[in-house]
Short mmCIF file of C-alpha atoms in Angstrom, two decimals:
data_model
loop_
_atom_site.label_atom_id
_atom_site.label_comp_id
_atom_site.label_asym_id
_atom_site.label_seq_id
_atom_site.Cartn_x
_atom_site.Cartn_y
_atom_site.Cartn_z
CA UNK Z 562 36.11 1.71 5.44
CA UNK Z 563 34.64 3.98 3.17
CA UNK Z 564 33.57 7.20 5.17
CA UNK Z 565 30.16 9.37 3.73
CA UNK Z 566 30.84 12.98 2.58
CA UNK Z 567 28.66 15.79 2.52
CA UNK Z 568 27.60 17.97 -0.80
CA UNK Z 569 25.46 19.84 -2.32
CA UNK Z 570 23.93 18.46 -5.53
CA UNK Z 571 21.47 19.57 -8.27
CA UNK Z 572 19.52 16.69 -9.71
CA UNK Z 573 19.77 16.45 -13.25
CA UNK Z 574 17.17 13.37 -13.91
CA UNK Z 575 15.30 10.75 -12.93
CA UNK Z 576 16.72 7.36 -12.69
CA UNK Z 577 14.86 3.83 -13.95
CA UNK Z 578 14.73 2.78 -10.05
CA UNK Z 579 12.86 6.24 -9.27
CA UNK Z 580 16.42 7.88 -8.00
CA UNK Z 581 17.30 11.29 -8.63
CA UNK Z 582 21.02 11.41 -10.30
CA UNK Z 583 23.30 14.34 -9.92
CA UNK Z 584 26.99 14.76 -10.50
CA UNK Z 585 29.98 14.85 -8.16
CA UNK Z 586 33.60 15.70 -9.87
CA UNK Z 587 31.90 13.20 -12.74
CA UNK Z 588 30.45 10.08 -10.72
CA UNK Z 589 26.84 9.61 -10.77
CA UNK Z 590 25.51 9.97 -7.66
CA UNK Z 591 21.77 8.31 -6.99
CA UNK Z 592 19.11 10.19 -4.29
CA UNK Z 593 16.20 8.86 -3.76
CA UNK Z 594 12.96 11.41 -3.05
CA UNK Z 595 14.30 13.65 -5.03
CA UNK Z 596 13.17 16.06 -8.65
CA UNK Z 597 14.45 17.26 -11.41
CA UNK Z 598 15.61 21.01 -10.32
CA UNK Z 599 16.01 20.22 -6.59
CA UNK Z 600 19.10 21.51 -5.18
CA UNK Z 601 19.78 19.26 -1.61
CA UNK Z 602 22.76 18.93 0.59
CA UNK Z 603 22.83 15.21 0.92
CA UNK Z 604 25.32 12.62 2.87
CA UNK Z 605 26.97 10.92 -0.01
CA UNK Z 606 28.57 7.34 0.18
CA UNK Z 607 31.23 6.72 -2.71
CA UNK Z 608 30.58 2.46 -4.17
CA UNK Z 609 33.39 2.83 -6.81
CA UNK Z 610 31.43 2.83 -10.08
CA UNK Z 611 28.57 5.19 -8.20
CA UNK Z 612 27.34 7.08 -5.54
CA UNK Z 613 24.48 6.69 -3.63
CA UNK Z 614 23.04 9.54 -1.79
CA UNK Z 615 20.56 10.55 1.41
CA UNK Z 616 19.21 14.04 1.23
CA UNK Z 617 19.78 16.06 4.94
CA UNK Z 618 18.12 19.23 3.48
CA UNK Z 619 16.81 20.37 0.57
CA UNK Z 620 17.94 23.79 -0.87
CA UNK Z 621 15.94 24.37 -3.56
CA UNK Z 622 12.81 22.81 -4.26
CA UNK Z 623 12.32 21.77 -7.71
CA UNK Z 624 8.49 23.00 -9.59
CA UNK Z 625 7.64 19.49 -9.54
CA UNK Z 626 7.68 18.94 -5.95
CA UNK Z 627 4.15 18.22 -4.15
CA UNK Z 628 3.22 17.10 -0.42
CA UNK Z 629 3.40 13.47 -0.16
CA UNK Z 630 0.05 12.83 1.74
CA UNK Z 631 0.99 9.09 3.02
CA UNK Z 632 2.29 9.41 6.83
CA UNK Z 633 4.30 5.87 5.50
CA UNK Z 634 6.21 7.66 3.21
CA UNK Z 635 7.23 10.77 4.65
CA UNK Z 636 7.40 9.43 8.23
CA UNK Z 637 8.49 5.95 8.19
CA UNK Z 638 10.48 6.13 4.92
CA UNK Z 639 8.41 2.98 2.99
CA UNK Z 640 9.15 1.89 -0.09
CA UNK Z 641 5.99 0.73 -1.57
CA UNK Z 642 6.30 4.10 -3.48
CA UNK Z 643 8.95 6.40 -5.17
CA UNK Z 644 7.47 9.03 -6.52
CA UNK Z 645 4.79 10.76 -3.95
CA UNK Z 646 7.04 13.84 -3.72
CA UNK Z 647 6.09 14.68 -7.58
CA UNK Z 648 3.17 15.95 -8.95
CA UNK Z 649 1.52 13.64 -11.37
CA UNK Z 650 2.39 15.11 -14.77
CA UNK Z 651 6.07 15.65 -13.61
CA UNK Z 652 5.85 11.82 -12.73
CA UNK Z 653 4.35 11.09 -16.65
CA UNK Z 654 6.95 12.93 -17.82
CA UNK Z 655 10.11 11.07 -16.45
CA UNK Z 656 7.46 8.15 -17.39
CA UNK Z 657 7.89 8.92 -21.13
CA UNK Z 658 11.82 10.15 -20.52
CA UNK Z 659 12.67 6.44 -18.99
CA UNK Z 660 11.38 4.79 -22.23
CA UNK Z 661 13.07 7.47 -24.47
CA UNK Z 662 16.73 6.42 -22.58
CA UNK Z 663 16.13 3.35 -22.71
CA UNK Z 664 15.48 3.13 -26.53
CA UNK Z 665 18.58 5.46 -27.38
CA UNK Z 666 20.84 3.52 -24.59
CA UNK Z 667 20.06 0.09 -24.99
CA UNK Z 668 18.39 -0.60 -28.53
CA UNK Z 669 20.67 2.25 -30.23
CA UNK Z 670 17.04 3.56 -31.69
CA UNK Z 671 15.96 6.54 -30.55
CA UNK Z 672 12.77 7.43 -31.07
CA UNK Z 673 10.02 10.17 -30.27
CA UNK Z 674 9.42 10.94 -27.07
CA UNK Z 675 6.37 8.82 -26.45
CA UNK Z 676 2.59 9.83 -25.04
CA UNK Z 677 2.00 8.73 -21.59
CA UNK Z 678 -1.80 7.52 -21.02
CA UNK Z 679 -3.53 7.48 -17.74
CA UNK Z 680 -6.29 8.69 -15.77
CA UNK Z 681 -7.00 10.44 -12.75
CA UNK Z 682 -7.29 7.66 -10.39
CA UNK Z 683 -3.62 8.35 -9.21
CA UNK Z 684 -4.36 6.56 -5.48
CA UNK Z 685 -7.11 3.70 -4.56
CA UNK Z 686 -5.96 2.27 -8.03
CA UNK Z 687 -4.36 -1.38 -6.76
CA UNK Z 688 -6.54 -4.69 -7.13
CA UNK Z 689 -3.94 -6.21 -5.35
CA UNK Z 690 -1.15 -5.81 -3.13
CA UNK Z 691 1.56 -7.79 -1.75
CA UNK Z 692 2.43 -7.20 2.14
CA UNK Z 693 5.86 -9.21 3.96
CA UNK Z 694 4.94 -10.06 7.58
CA UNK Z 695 8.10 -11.38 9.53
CA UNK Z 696 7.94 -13.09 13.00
CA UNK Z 697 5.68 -15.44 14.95
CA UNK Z 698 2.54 -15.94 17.27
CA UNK Z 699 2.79 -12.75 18.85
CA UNK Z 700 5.50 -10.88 17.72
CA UNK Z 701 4.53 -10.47 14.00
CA UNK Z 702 4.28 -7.17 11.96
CA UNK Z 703 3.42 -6.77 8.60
CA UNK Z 704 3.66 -3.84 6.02
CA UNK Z 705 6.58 -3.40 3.20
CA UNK Z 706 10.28 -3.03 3.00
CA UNK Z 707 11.86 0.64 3.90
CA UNK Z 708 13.07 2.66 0.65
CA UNK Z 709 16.41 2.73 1.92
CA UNK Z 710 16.81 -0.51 3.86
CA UNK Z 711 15.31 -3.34 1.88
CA UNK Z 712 15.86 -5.41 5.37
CA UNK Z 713 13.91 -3.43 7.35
CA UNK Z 714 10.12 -3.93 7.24
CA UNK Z 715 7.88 -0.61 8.05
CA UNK Z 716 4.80 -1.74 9.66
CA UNK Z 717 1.28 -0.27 7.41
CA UNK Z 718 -1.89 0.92 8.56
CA UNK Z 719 -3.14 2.38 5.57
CA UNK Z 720 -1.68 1.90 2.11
CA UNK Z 721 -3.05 4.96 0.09
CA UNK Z 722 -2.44 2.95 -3.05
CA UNK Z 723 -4.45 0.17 -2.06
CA UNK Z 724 -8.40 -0.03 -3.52
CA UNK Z 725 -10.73 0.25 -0.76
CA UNK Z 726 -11.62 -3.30 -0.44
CA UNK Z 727 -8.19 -4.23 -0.56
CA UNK Z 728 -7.48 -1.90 2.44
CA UNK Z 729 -10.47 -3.23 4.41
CA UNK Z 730 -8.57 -6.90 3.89
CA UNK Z 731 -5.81 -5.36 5.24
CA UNK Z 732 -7.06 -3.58 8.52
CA UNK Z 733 -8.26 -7.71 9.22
CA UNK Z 734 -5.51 -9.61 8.27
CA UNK Z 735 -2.75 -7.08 10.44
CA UNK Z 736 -5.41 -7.60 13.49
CA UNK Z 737 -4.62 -10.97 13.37
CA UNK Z 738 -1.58 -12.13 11.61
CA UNK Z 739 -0.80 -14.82 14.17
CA UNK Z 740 -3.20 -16.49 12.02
CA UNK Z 741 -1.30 -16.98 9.50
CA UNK Z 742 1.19 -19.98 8.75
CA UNK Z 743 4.07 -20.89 11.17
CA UNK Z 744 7.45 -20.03 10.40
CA UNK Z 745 10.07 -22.63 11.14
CA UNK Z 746 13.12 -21.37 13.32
CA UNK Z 747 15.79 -21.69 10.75
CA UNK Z 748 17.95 -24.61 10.93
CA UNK Z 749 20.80 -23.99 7.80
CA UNK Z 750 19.96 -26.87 5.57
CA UNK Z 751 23.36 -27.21 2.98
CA UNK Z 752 26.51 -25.73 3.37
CA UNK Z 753 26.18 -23.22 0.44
CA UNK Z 754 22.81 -22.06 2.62
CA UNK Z 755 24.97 -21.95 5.78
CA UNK Z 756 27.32 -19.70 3.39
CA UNK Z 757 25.11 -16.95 2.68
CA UNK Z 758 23.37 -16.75 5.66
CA UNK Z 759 27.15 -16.28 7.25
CA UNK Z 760 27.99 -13.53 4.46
CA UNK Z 761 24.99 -12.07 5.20
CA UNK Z 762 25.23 -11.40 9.15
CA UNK Z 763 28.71 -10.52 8.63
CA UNK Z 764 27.66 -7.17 5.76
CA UNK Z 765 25.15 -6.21 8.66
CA UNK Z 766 22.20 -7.84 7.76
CA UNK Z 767 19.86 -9.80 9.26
CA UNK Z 768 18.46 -13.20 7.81
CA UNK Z 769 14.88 -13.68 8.05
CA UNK Z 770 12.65 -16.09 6.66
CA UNK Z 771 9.47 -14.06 5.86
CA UNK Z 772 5.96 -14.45 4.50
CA UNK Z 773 4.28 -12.99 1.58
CA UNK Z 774 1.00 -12.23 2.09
CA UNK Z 775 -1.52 -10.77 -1.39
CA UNK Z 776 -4.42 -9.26 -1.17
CA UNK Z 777 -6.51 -9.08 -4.24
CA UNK Z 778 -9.82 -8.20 -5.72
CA UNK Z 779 -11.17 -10.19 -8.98
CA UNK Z 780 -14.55 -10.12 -10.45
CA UNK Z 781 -16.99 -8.15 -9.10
CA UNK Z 782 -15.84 -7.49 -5.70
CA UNK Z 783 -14.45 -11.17 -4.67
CA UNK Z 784 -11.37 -11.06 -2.59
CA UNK Z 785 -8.69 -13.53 -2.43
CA UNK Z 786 -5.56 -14.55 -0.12
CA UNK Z 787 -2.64 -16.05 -1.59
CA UNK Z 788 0.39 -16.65 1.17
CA UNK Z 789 3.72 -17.63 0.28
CA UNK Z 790 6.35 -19.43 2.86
CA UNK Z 791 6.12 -20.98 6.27
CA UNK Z 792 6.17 -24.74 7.37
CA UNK Z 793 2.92 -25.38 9.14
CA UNK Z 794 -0.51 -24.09 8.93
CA UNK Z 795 -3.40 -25.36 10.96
CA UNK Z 796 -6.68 -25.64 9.20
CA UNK Z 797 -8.97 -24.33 11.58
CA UNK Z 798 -6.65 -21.09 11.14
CA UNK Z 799 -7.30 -21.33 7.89
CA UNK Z 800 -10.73 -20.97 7.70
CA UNK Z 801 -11.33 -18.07 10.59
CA UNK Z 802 -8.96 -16.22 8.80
CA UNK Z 803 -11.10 -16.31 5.51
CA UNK Z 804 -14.04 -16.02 7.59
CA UNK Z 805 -12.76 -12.57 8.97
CA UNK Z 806 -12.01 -11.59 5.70
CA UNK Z 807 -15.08 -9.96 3.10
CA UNK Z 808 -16.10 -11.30 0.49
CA UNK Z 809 -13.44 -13.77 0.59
CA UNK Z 810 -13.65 -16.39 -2.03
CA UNK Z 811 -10.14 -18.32 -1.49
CA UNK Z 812 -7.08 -18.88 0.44
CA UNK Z 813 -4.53 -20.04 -1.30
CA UNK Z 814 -0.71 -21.32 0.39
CA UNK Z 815 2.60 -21.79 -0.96
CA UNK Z 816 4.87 -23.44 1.99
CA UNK Z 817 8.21 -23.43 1.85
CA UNK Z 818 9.63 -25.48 -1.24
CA UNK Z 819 6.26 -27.01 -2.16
CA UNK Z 820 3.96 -25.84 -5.10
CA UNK Z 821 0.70 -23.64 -4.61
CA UNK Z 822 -2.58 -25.10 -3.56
CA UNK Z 823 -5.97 -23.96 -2.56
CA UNK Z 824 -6.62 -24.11 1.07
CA UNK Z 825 -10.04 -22.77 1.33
CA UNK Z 826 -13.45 -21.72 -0.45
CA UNK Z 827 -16.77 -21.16 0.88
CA UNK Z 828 -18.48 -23.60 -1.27
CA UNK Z 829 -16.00 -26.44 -0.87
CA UNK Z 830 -14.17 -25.99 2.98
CA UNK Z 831 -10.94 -27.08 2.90
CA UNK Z 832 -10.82 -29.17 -0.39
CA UNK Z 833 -9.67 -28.21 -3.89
CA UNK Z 834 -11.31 -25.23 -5.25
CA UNK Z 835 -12.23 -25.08 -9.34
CA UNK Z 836 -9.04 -23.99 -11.55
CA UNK Z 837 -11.50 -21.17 -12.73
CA UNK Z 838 -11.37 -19.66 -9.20
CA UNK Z 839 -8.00 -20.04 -9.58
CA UNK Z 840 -7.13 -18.45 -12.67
CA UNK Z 841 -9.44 -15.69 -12.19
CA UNK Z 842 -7.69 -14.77 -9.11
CA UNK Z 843 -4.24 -15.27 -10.82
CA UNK Z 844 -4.66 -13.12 -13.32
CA UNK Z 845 -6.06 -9.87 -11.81
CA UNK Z 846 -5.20 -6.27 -13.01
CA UNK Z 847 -3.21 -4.17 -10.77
CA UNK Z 848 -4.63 -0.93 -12.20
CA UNK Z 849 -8.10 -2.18 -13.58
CA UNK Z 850 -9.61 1.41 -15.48
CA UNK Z 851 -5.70 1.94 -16.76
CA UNK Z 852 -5.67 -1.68 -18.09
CA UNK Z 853 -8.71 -1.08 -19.81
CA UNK Z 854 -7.51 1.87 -21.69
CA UNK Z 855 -4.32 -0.41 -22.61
CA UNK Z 856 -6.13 -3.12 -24.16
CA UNK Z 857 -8.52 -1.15 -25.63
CA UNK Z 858 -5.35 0.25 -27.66
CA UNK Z 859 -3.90 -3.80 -28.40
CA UNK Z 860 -7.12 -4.45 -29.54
CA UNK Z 861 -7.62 -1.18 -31.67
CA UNK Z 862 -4.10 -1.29 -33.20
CA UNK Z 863 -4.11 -5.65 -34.39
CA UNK Z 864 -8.07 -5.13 -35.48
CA UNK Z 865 -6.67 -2.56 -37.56
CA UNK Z 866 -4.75 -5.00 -39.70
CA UNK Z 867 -7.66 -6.70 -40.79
CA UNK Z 868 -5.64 -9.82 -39.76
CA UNK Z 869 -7.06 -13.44 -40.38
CA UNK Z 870 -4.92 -15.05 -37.59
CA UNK Z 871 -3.29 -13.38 -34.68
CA UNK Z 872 -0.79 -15.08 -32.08
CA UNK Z 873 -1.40 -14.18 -28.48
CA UNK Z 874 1.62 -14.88 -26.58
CA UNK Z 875 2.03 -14.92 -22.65
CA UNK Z 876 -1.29 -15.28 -23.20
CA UNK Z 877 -2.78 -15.38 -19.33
CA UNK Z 878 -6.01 -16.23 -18.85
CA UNK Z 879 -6.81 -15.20 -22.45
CA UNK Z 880 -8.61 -11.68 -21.78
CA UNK Z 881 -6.96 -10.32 -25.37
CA UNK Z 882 -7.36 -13.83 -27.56
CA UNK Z 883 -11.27 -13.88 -26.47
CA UNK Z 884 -11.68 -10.51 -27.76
CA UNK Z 885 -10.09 -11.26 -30.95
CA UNK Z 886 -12.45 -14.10 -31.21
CA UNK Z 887 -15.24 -12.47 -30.56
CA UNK Z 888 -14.95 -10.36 -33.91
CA UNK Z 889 -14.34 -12.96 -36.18
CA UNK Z 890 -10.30 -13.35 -35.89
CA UNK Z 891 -8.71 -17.25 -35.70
CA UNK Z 892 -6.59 -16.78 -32.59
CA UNK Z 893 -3.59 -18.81 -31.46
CA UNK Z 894 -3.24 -18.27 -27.39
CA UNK Z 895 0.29 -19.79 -26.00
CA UNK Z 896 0.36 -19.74 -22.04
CA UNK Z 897 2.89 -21.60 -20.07
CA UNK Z 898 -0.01 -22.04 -16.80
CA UNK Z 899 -2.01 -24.97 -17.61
CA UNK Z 900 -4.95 -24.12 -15.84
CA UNK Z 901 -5.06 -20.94 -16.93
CA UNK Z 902 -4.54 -22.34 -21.10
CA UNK Z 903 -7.75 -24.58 -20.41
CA UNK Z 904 -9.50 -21.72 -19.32
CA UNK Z 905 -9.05 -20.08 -22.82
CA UNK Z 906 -9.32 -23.43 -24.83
CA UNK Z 907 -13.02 -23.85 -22.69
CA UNK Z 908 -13.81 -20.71 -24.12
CA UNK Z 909 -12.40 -20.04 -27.61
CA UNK Z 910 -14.69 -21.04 -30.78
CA UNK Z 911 -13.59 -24.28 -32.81
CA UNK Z 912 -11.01 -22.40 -35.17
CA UNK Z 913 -8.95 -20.70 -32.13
CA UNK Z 914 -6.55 -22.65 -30.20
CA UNK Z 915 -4.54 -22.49 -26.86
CA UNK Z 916 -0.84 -24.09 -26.78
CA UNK Z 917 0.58 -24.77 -23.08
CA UNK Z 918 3.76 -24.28 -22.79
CA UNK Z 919 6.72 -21.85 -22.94
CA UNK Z 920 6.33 -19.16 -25.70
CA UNK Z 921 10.39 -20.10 -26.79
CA UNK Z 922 9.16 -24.12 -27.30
CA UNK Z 923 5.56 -23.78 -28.73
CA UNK Z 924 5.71 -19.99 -30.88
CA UNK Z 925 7.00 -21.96 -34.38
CA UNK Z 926 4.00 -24.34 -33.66
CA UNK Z 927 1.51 -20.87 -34.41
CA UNK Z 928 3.35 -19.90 -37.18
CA UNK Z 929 2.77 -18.25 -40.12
CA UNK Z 930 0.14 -15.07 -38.66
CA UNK Z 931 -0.47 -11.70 -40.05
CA UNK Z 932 -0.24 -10.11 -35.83
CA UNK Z 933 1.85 -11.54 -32.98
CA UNK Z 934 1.13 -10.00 -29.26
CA UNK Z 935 4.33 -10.58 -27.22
CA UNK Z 936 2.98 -9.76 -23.36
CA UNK Z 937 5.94 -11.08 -21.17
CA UNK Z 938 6.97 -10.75 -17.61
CA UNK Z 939 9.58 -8.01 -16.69
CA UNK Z 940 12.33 -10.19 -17.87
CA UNK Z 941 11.44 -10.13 -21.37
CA UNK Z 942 11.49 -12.72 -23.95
CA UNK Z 943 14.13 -15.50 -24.71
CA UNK Z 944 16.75 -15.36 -27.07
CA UNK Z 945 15.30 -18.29 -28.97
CA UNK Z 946 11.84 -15.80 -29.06
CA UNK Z 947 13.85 -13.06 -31.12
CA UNK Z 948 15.39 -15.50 -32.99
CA UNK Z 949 12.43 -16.87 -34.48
CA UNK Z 950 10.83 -13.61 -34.83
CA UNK Z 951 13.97 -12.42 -37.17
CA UNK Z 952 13.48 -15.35 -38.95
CA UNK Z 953 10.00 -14.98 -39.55
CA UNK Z 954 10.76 -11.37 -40.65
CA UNK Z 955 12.95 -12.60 -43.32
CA UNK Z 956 10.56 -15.00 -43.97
CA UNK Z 957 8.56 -15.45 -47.37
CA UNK Z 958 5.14 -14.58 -45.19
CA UNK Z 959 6.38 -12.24 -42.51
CA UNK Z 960 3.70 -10.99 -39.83
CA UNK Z 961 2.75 -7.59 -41.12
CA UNK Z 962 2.81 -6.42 -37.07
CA UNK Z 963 3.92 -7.40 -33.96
CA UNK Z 964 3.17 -5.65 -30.64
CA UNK Z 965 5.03 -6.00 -27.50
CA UNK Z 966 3.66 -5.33 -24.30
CA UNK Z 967 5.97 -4.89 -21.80
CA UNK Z 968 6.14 -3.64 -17.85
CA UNK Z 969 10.03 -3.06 -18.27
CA UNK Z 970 12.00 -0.68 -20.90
CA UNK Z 971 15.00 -1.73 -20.40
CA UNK Z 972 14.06 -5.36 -21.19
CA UNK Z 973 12.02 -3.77 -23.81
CA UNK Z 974 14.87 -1.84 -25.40
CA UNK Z 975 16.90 -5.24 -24.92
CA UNK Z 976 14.89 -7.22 -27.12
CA UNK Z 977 13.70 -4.74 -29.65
CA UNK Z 978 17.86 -4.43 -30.24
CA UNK Z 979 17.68 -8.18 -30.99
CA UNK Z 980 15.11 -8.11 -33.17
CA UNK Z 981 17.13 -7.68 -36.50
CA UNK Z 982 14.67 -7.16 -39.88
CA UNK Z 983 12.34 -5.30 -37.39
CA UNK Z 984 11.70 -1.36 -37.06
CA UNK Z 985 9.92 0.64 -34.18
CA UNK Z 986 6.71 1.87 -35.94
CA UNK Z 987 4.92 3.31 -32.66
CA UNK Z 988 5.57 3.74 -29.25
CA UNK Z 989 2.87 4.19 -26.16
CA UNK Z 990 3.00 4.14 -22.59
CA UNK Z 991 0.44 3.84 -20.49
CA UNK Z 992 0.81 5.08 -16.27
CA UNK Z 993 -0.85 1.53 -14.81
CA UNK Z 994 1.01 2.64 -11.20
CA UNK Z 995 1.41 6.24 -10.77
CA UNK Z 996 3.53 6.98 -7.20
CA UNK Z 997 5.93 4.75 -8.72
CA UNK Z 998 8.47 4.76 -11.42
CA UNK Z 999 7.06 1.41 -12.77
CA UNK Z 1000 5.54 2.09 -16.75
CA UNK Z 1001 3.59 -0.10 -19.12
CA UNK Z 1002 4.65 0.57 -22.64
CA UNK Z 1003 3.35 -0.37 -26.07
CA UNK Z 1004 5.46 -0.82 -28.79
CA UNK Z 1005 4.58 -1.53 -32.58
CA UNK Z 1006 7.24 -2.97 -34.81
CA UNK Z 1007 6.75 -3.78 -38.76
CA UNK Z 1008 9.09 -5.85 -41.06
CA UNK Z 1009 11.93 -3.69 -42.46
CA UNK Z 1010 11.42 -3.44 -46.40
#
């Protein structure tokens, strides 16, 4: 078995995951809570291709270092965050190097080092937050997984991240998490389940079948409660939980291998709530003043074009198309969540439309356009997405701009390499969750010549 070391490293960089990376006779070694200029003596554990690293001392202390002022973090070693040991501009910085890398590594086009927006609202920030609670009746805790032990849950008080009336959820729902569904004593179900959960206890960890628990705030101060797993939930449970809760609006459940439904609203008991409850607690802004200042910038830079027609795709519950509409543009809005595409069509004037469907299967139905907004998940787009978009580069009517919004730079740098007929015009990133390494970047691509 492969037996730790001990060294002493400098740290070089910042890694996409948050990591510090040094060098040790040439392998990269990766240590987390760590800065650019820190020397550390750290317990390092050789995986072949890499190393990963646990700091027993540091040596030096880099410039960039600050107090982390969550007990969770320093004491407990949780992982909600990365990046509380570095002063905010240091964290910007690696911000804006991440994107760089990934550009030059991935997309072979390097580009300027790229502005980092943000504000000073650098804890309180998060409209919602998502919380893993493992156990039953009695024996439940509930908080987030441990930086270096993904297994292990660290039990929260106070999340310094969290808004304040996302905290106040919190200090009621970890009072009285036996109120929350029933989780089924695991009985393996198919062989290949039986499998993993064997492979699993035998690499030394456990198997647990967990809930998620989110806690957000939409509108003007309405909270809602959106759980995900367990097998039974009683419906008088239900509703004391939400009536514990402030300014709760709706419960929502996911049990095990079933879709989501509403549970709960004040208005309605324990029937259906409206799909506009719904999608406006779906689609709720992590980092609300920070999201403003992003699509203030989507908005600025597609108005700019003068355009006639814009596609909006990943369109959500249509915040950007509505705008567009609003001054006068014909807007195309593809979403993949029904509910959330009627939501747009209800509101969109008679020229604008909303497709359902996925952006791959219903993107050639919105063509020709003069601006396309590309706002995916952290995977990215498909392959038949960048095909298209070549295509339409090449085109006899190409879009004179196309903006991508994306949460990840690698996938970011992936598909802007796959966009042949396309150039990087302009690249932005805004800091939606500083304490984190997570980064929001805008990036502005024209038609080649």
């Amino acid at each position: 078995m492969n037996e730790p070391t001990v060294a002493d490293l400098e740290i070089t960089a910042l890694a996409a995951g948050g990591d510090g990376v040094a060098r040790l006779d040439a392998l990269a070694v990766f240590v987390p809570r760590t800065a650019v200029g820190d020397v550390v003596r750290a317990s390092v554990l050789n995986r072949g291709r890499f190393a990963r690293g646990t700091i027993q001392a540091v040596l030096h202390a880099s410039a960039d270092r600050v107090a982390p002022p969550c007990v969770h973090y320093t004491r407990d070693g949780c992982g909600g965050c990365q990046w509380q040991h570095l002063g905010v501009d240091a964290q910007r910085e690696a911000k804006a190097q991440l994107v760089s890398d990934a550009f030059t590594r991935i997309a072979r086009a390097p580009i300027a080092r790229p502005e980092v927006v943000g504000n000073s609202d650098v804890f309180g920030y998060r409209r919602s937050l998502s919380f893993t609670v493992r156990g039953n009746a009695g024996q439940r805790r509930g908080g987030f997984h441990a930086g270096n032990a993904p297994d292990v849950i660290v039990p929260i008080a106070r999340c310094l991240l969290a808004h304040a009336d996302v905290q106040g959820a919190w200090d009621v729902l970890r009072r009285h998490l036996a109120l929350l569904p029933r989780v089924r004593t695991h009985i393996a179900r198919t062989e290949h389940d039986s499998q993993r959960r064997a492979r699993r206890r035998r690499d030394g960890r456990e198997v647990h079948d967990d809930l998620r628990v989110t806690i957000r705030r939409f509108g003007e101060g309405d909270m809602a409660l959106i759980v995900e797993g367990g097998s039974q939930w009683r419906a008088d449970a239900v509703a004391e939980l939400a009536g514990l809760v402030p300014a709760c609006r709706g419960v929502w459940w996911k049990p095990e291998g079933r879709d989501t439904r509403m549970l709960w609203n004040p208005t309605e008991g324990s029937s259906a709530g409206s799909d506009e409850l719904t999608v406006d607690a779906s689609f709720v802004q992590v980092n609300q003043s920070v999201a403003a200042l992003l699509h203030a910038h989507v908005l600025s830079v597609v108005r700019a074009e003068s355009p006639s027609h814009v596609v909006d795709a990943y369109a959500g519950s249509g915040r950007l198309s509505l705008a567009l509409s609003s001054h006068g543009v014909r807007v195309t809005a593809i979403e993949r969540d029904a509910r959330a595409s009627a939501y747009t069509q209800a509101q969109l004037p008679p020229d604008s439309r909303a497709l359902v469907g996925d952006v791959e299967s219903r993107l050639a139905d919105a063509l020709p356009t003069d601006v396309i907004v590309l706002n995916p998940p952290r995977g990215g787009v498909e392959d038949a997405v960048t095909e298209l978009l070549t295509s339409a580069a090449r085109g006899a009517s190409p879009p004179r701009l196309l903006v991508y919004v994306s949460c990840d730079p690698a996938t970011l740098a992936r598909d802007v390499s796959r966009l042949t007929g396309w150039r990087v015009t302009d690249v932005r990133c805004f800091d939606m969750f500083p304490q984190t390494s997570h980064v929001e970047t805008v990036c502005l691509l024209r038609p080649e010549a």
